């Protein structure tokens, strides 16, 4: 295997993470990664030796994702598949961090694909605004707007989740006895 192919294969974990942030369905995300790798390997000459293939691969993947969304919208099918119950939380969370991370991932999946892609590129994958804007094919101002709106939307969703957790439903139950206070010194008991 040559150096270019090895460099591309080394990016697969990042590609999978990005694909899963774009799509809710694990199988669809894996298909998107595979399509991206096939296209990259067919067009290997387009990648410049000496540069990291990461930016090039993410651009390919984003274009494939947009094409896929356009096809789905033309057909009138649902663009996102709901998470299966087993995928939502495969194992019980023993720590608060796991619960918080799951809530963030769920909230990220609830925002629009454009905002999710912009946030993922910058906040998770670590691309600069200029790099992310170029890969997504939008002006830097549009990218920054999507990130700002996406963050605001995430905050709102996460605050709603926190409020729902804080609300406790009190069900009517048997009347409880109210404790009687002992009389204070110097006062006569109330009869």
XYZ file of C-alpha atoms in Angstrom:
191
model
C 0.000 0.000 0.000
C 1.429 3.372 -0.921
C 1.816 6.402 1.313
C -1.283 8.204 0.000
C -3.574 5.237 0.577
C -2.187 4.738 4.112
C -2.773 8.430 4.931
C -6.370 8.140 3.700
C -7.014 4.987 5.726
C -5.664 6.710 8.835
C -8.496 9.263 8.539
C -11.301 6.657 8.719
C -12.066 7.135 12.453
C -12.499 10.901 11.938
C -14.599 10.330 8.836
C -16.847 7.919 10.731
C -17.285 10.419 13.574
C -18.204 13.187 11.145
C -20.581 10.942 9.187
C -22.340 9.886 12.381
C -22.744 13.503 13.395
C -24.416 14.184 10.051
C -26.616 11.091 9.965
C -28.470 9.401 12.796
C -28.340 5.966 11.286
C -25.090 4.081 11.909
C -25.404 2.025 8.715
C -26.075 5.112 6.607
C -23.055 6.814 8.177
C -20.863 3.828 7.364
C -22.193 3.855 3.781
C -21.318 7.542 3.518
C -17.766 6.837 4.720
C -17.430 4.014 2.216
C -18.705 6.207 -0.640
C -16.241 8.896 0.407
C -13.332 6.452 0.442
C -14.270 5.013 -2.948
C -14.474 8.467 -4.486
C -11.196 9.492 -2.842
C -9.368 6.419 -4.095
C -10.741 6.904 -7.615
C -9.593 10.525 -7.597
C -6.336 10.036 -5.757
C -4.545 12.260 -8.254
C -6.595 15.268 -7.052
C -4.931 15.111 -3.638
C -1.611 16.871 -3.381
C 1.204 14.811 -1.877
C 2.612 16.267 1.330
C -0.717 17.690 2.535
C -2.945 16.004 5.053
C -5.840 14.288 3.268
C -8.213 15.267 6.069
C -9.512 18.509 4.558
C -9.831 16.902 1.117
C -11.712 13.874 2.504
C -14.092 15.978 4.609
C -14.892 18.082 1.558
C -15.664 14.950 -0.458
C -17.826 13.589 2.358
C -19.736 16.830 2.758
C -20.483 16.991 -0.971
C -21.683 13.377 -0.916
C -23.894 14.166 2.099
C -25.438 17.187 0.341
C -26.066 15.084 -2.779
C -27.695 12.412 -0.627
C -29.918 14.976 1.124
C -30.998 16.414 -2.226
C -31.968 12.952 -3.483
C -33.952 12.282 -0.328
C -35.725 15.647 -0.562
C -36.608 15.043 -4.224
C -38.134 11.686 -3.368
C -40.007 13.140 -0.387
C -38.581 10.578 2.014
C -37.659 11.246 5.615
C -34.204 12.776 5.682
C -33.191 11.419 9.080
C -33.989 8.081 10.576
C -34.978 8.004 14.238
C -32.535 6.480 16.656
C -33.367 2.964 17.665
C -33.980 2.452 21.370
C -30.853 0.317 21.672
C -28.719 2.913 19.866
C -29.880 5.792 22.021
C -28.113 4.350 25.005
C -26.496 0.972 24.605
C -25.490 0.646 28.235
C -26.744 2.350 31.370
C -24.878 5.516 32.257
C -23.057 5.167 35.524
C -21.636 8.652 35.523
C -23.150 12.067 35.039
C -20.641 12.798 32.281
C -22.058 9.950 30.188
C -25.580 11.304 30.584
C -24.462 14.835 29.724
C -22.520 13.602 26.690
C -25.549 11.646 25.461
C -27.761 14.724 25.871
C -25.298 16.826 23.882
C -25.154 14.239 21.097
C -28.958 14.004 21.001
C -29.272 17.801 20.951
C -26.674 18.017 18.172
C -28.709 15.528 16.134
C -31.840 17.657 16.647
C -30.470 20.806 14.975
C -30.488 21.402 11.233
C -27.904 19.542 9.111
C -26.238 22.789 7.947
C -25.700 24.010 11.504
C -24.672 20.542 12.684
C -22.066 20.260 9.901
C -20.641 23.709 10.682
C -20.448 23.023 14.428
C -18.943 19.590 13.924
C -16.258 20.856 11.548
C -15.127 23.635 13.878
C -15.921 22.487 17.423
C -15.296 18.748 17.137
C -12.959 18.251 14.194
C -10.904 21.358 14.930
C -10.897 22.976 11.498
C -10.454 26.745 11.335
C -13.404 28.863 10.228
C -11.703 29.485 6.882
C -11.024 25.775 6.295
C -14.538 24.743 7.311
C -16.125 27.442 5.148
C -14.090 26.294 2.165
C -14.964 22.627 2.715
C -18.666 23.395 3.143
C -18.626 25.721 0.142
C -20.012 28.748 1.994
C -18.618 32.189 2.822
C -16.916 32.535 6.229
C -19.700 34.847 7.441
C -22.336 32.244 6.623
C -20.339 29.611 8.480
C -20.009 31.845 11.542
C -23.740 32.565 11.436
C -24.545 28.847 11.261
C -22.228 28.159 14.181
C -23.737 30.962 16.282
C -27.302 29.867 15.534
C -26.405 26.218 16.070
C -24.842 26.971 19.451
C -27.896 28.979 20.479
C -30.194 26.167 19.383
C -28.065 23.645 21.297
C -28.191 25.793 24.431
C -31.973 25.970 24.213
C -32.334 22.219 23.750
C -29.950 21.462 26.604
C -31.691 23.943 28.919
C -35.038 22.289 28.121
C -33.542 18.891 29.007
C -32.198 20.271 32.278
C -35.598 21.759 33.147
C -37.354 18.475 32.419
C -34.952 16.620 34.701
C -35.497 19.180 37.472
C -39.284 18.901 37.409
C -40.552 16.238 39.720
C -44.119 15.008 39.518
C -45.766 14.782 42.912
C -48.527 12.257 43.045
C -51.243 12.518 45.659
C -50.751 9.991 48.388
C -51.963 9.293 51.885
C -52.153 12.323 54.149
C -49.118 12.696 56.288
C -49.244 13.590 59.918
C -47.971 17.068 60.619
C -45.576 17.110 63.547
C -46.801 19.035 66.591
C -44.314 21.430 68.038
C -43.495 21.307 71.661
C -44.605 24.391 73.584
C -41.966 27.037 74.074
C -40.780 27.712 77.570
C -42.994 30.200 79.375
C -45.992 29.695 77.113
C -48.990 27.631 77.831
C -49.728 24.815 75.426
C -52.513 25.474 72.956
C -55.430 23.265 73.658
